[in-house]
Short mmCIF file of C-alpha atoms in Angstrom, two decimals:
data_model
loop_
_atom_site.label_atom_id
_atom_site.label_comp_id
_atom_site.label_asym_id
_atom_site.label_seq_id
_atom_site.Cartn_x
_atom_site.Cartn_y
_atom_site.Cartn_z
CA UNK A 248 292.69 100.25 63.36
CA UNK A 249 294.05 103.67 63.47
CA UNK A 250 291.99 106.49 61.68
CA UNK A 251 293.68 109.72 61.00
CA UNK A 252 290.36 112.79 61.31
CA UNK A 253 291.64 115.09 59.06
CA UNK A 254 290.17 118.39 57.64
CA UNK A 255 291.35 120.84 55.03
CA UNK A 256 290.62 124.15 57.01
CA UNK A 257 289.79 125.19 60.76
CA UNK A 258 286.45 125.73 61.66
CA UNK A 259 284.64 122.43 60.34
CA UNK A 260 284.27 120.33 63.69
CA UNK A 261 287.16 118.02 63.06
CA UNK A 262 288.03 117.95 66.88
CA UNK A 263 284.38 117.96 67.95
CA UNK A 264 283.95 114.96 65.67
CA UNK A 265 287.06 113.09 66.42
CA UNK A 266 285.72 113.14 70.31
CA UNK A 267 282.39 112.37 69.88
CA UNK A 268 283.12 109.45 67.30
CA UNK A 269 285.35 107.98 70.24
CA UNK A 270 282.83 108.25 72.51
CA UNK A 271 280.18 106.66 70.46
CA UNK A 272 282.61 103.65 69.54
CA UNK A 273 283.59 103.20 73.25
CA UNK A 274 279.91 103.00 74.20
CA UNK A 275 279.13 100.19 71.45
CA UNK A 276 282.29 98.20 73.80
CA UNK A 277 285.13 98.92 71.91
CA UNK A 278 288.48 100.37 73.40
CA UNK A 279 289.10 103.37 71.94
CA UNK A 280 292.36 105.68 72.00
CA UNK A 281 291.95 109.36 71.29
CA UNK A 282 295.41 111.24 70.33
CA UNK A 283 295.70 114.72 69.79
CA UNK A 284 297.87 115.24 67.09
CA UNK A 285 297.82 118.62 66.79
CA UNK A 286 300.92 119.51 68.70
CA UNK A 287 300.76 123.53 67.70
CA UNK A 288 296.81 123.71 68.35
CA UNK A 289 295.79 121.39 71.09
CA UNK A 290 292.01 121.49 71.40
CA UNK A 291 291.07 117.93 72.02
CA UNK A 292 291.83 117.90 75.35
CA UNK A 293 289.74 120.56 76.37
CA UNK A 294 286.67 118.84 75.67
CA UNK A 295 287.66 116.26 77.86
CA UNK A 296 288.94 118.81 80.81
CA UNK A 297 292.64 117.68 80.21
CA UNK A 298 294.26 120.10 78.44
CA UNK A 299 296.28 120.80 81.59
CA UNK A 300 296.99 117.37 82.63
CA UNK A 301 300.87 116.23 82.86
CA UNK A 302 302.25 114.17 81.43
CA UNK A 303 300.84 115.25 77.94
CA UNK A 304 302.10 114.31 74.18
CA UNK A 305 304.39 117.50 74.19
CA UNK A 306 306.18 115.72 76.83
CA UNK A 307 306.53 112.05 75.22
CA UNK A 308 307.33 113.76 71.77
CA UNK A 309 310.14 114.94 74.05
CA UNK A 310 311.31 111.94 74.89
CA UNK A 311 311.04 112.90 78.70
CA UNK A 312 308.46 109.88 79.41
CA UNK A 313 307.00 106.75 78.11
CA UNK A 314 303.68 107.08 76.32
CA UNK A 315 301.70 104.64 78.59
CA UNK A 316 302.19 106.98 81.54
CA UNK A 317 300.39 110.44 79.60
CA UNK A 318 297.52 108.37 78.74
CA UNK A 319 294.00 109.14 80.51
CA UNK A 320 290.92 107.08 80.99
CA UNK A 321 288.03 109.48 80.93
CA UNK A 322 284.47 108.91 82.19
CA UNK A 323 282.91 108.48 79.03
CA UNK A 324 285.34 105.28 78.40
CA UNK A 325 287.78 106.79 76.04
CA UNK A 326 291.66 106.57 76.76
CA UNK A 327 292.80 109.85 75.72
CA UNK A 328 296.41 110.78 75.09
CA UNK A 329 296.27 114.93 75.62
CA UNK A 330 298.37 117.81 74.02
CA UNK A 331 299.03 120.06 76.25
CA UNK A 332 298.38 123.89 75.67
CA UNK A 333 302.02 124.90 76.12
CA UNK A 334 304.34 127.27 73.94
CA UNK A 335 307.02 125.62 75.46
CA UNK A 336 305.56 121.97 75.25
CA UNK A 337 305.66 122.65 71.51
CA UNK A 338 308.83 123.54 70.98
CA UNK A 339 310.44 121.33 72.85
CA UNK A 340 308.52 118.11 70.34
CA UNK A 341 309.93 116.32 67.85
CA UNK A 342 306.92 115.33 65.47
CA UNK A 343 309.32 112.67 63.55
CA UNK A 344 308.67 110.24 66.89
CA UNK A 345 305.16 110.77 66.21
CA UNK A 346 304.66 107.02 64.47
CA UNK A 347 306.66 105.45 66.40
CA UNK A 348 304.86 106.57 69.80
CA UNK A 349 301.26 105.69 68.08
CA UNK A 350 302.83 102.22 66.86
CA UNK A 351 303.92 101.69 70.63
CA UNK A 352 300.58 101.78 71.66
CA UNK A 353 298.36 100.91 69.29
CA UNK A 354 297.87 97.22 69.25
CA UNK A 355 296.91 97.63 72.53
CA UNK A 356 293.37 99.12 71.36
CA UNK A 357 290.49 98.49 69.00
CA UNK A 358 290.71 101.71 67.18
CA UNK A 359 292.67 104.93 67.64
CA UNK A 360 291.87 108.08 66.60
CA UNK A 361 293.85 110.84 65.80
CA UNK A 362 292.99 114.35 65.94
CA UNK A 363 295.15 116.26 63.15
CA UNK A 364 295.96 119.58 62.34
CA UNK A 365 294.37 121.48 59.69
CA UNK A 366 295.66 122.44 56.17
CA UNK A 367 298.34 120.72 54.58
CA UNK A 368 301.72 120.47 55.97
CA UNK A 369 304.64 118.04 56.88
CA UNK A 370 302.72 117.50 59.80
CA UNK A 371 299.77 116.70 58.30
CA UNK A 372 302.01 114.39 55.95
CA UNK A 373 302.99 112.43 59.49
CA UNK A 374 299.58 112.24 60.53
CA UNK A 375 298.29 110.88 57.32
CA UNK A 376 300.80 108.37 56.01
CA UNK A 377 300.29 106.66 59.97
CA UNK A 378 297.04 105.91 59.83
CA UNK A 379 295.31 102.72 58.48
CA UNK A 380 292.91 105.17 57.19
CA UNK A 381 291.83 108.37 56.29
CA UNK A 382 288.52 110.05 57.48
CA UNK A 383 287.91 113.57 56.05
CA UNK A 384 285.49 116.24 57.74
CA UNK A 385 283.72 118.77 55.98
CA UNK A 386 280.84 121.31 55.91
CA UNK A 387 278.57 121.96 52.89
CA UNK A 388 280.40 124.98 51.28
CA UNK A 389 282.60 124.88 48.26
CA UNK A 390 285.74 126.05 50.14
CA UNK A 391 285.59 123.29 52.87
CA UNK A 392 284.88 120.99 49.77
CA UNK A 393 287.29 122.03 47.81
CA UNK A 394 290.31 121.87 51.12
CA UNK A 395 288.89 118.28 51.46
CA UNK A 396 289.68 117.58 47.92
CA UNK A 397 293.02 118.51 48.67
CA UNK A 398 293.56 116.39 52.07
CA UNK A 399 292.40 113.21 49.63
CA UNK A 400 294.83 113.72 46.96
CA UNK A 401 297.30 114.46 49.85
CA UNK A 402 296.45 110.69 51.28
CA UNK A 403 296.70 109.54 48.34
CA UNK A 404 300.31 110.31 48.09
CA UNK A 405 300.95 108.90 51.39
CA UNK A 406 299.45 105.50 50.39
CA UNK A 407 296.53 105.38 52.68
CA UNK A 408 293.07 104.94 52.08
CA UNK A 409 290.38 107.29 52.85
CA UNK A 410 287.66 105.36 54.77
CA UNK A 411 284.94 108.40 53.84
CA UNK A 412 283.82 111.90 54.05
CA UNK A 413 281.74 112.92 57.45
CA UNK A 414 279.60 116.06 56.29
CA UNK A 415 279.13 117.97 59.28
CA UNK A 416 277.05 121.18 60.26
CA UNK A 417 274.68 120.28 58.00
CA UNK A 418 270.80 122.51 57.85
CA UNK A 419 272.67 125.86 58.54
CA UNK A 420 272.11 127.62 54.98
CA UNK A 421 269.64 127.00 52.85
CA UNK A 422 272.39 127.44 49.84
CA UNK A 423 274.54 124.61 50.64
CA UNK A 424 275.49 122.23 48.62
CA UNK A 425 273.70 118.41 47.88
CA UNK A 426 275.50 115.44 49.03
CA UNK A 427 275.41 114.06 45.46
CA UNK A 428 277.24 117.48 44.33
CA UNK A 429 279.71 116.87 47.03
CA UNK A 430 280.35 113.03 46.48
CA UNK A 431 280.63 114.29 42.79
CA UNK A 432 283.31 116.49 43.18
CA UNK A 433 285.27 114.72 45.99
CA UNK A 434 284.31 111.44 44.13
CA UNK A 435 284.62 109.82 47.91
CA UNK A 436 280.97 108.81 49.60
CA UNK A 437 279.42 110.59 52.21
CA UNK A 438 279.15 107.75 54.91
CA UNK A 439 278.04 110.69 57.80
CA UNK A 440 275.58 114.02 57.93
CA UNK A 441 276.07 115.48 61.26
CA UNK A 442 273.14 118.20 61.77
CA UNK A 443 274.26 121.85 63.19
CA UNK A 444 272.69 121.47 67.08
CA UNK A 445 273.27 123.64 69.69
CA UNK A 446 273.89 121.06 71.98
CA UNK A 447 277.19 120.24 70.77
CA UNK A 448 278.30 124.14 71.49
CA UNK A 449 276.56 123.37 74.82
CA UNK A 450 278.16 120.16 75.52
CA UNK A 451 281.45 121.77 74.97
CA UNK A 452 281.41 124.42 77.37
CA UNK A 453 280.12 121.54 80.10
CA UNK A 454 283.45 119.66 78.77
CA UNK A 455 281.49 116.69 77.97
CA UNK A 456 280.88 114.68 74.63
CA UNK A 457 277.05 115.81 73.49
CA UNK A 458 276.75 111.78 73.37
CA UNK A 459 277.31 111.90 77.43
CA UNK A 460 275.51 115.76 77.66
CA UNK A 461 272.46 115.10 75.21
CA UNK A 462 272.47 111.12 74.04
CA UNK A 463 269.05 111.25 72.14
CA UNK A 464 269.99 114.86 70.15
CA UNK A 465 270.26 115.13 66.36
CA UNK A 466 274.10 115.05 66.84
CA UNK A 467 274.46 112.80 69.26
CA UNK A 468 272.23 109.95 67.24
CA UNK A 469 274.30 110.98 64.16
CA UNK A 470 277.90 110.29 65.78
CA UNK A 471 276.21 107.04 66.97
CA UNK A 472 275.12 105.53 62.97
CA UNK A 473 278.48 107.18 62.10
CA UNK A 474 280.43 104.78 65.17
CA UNK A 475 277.95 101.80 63.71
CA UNK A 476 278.98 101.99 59.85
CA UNK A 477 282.31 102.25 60.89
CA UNK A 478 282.19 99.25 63.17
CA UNK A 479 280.81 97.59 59.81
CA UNK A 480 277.04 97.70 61.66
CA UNK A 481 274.02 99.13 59.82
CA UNK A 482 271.03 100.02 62.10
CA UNK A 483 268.17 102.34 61.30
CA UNK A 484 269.00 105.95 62.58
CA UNK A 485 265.58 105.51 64.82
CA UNK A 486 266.44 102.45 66.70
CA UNK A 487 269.99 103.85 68.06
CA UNK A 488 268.09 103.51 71.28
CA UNK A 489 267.73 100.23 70.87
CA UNK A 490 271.71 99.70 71.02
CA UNK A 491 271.74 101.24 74.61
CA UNK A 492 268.54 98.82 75.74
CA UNK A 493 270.68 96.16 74.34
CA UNK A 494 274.08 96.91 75.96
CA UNK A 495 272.23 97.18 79.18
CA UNK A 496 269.93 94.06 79.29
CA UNK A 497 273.65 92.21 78.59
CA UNK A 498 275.09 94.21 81.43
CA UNK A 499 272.11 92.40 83.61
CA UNK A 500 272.49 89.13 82.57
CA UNK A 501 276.11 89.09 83.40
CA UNK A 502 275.38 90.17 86.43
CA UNK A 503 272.19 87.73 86.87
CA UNK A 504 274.95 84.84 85.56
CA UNK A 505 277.24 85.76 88.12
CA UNK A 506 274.56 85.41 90.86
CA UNK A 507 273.81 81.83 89.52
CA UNK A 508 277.20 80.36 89.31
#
């Protein structure tokens, strides 16, 4: 399945929950794919520590290699496919290849997600009508609402569905607005809170995922119910650890099978 993380405006922890969403699916055994679409912006990479690596997207969107050789496998489990930070790297892309270098690949893995730009575009337009579906990030104030509004109506146009609305930052103002307010006006459900936590700031600078940096923080246990409804899987918020007892206790009886045979 490919899921296009889109936002309306900077600043809401699109990128932030495009990585850590990969991360949490990749841990609950699926293979994940990470792209970072936005080709004018890159900041996906950096969380990862590859912003720098080469071969990067600028480079296939160039047509100067195949896509299989500028994609990473990073600690955490994720494949990532970079952007790198380059002036030049940009200008030298040609978005329009942009579905045909995802299609290339994307059989290949259980999900991939892709990291768009912000705001409304023609590359935005690209990002949106590739994707199976459409997963829109947003903080509790009217004007990150009301941008969201704008990225549905936009999928709409392109014919893809939007999967749900991740409300992130959430417990920062006292004045923000209700999730039923929200789901009223966006008339799309909230399937995600995300707390605000230091530890995804913190997590950043150590270029980790907080799932890797802080696994039983408020953000990191949020990012792991948001992996599980996505994967279709409903599992009280409180017995996330529960998930990592159980992928390890099958980890041991492989090995314990192995031993026996």
């Amino acid at each position: 399945m490919i899921i296009t993380v889109a936002s309306g405006k900077g600043g809401v922890g699109k990128t932030t929950v495009t990585a850590n969403l990969g991360v949490a699916l990749a841990k609950l055994g699926k293979k994940v794919l990470l792209i970072d679409g936005d080709i004018s912006m890159a900041n996906l990479g950096i969380i990862f520590n590859l912003e720098k690596k080469k071969p990067s997207l600028h480079d296939v969107l160039a047509g100067e290699c195949d896509v299989k050789e500028a994609i990473y496998r990073h600690r955490s489990g994720v494949y990532i496919l970079p952007t790198s930070l380059s002036i030049e790297g940009y200008k030298k892309s040609d978005l329009d290849l942009f579905p045909e270098v995802v299609s290339e690949v994307a059989d290949n893995y259980d999900y991939v997600l892709i990291d768009a730009p912000a705001g409304l575009n023609r590359d935005m337009a690209i990002h949106l009508a590739v994707a199976d579906k459409v997963l829109i990030v947003t903080t509790p104030e009217l004007f990150s609402i009301s941008d969201g509004l704008k990225i549905k109506q936009s999928s709409i146009m392109a014919g893809t569905p939007i999967m749900g609305v991740v409300l992130n930052r959430t417990g920062r103002d006292f004045g923000e607005m209700g999730v039923e307010e929200i789901e009223m006006i966006l008339e799309e459900k909230i399937i995600c809170k995300i707390p605000e936590d230091e530890n995804i700031r913190n997590a950043t600078l150590k270029r980790m995922s907080v799932i890797e940096y802080a696994p039983k923080s408020p953000a990191a246990v949020a990012h792991m119910e948001l992996a599980l409804k996505i994967l279709g899987s409903y599992v009280d918020i409180h017995r996330i650890e529960d998930v990592y007892r159980e992928g390890f206790l099958e980890r041991i009886k492989r090995l314990l099978w192995r031993f026996i045979r």
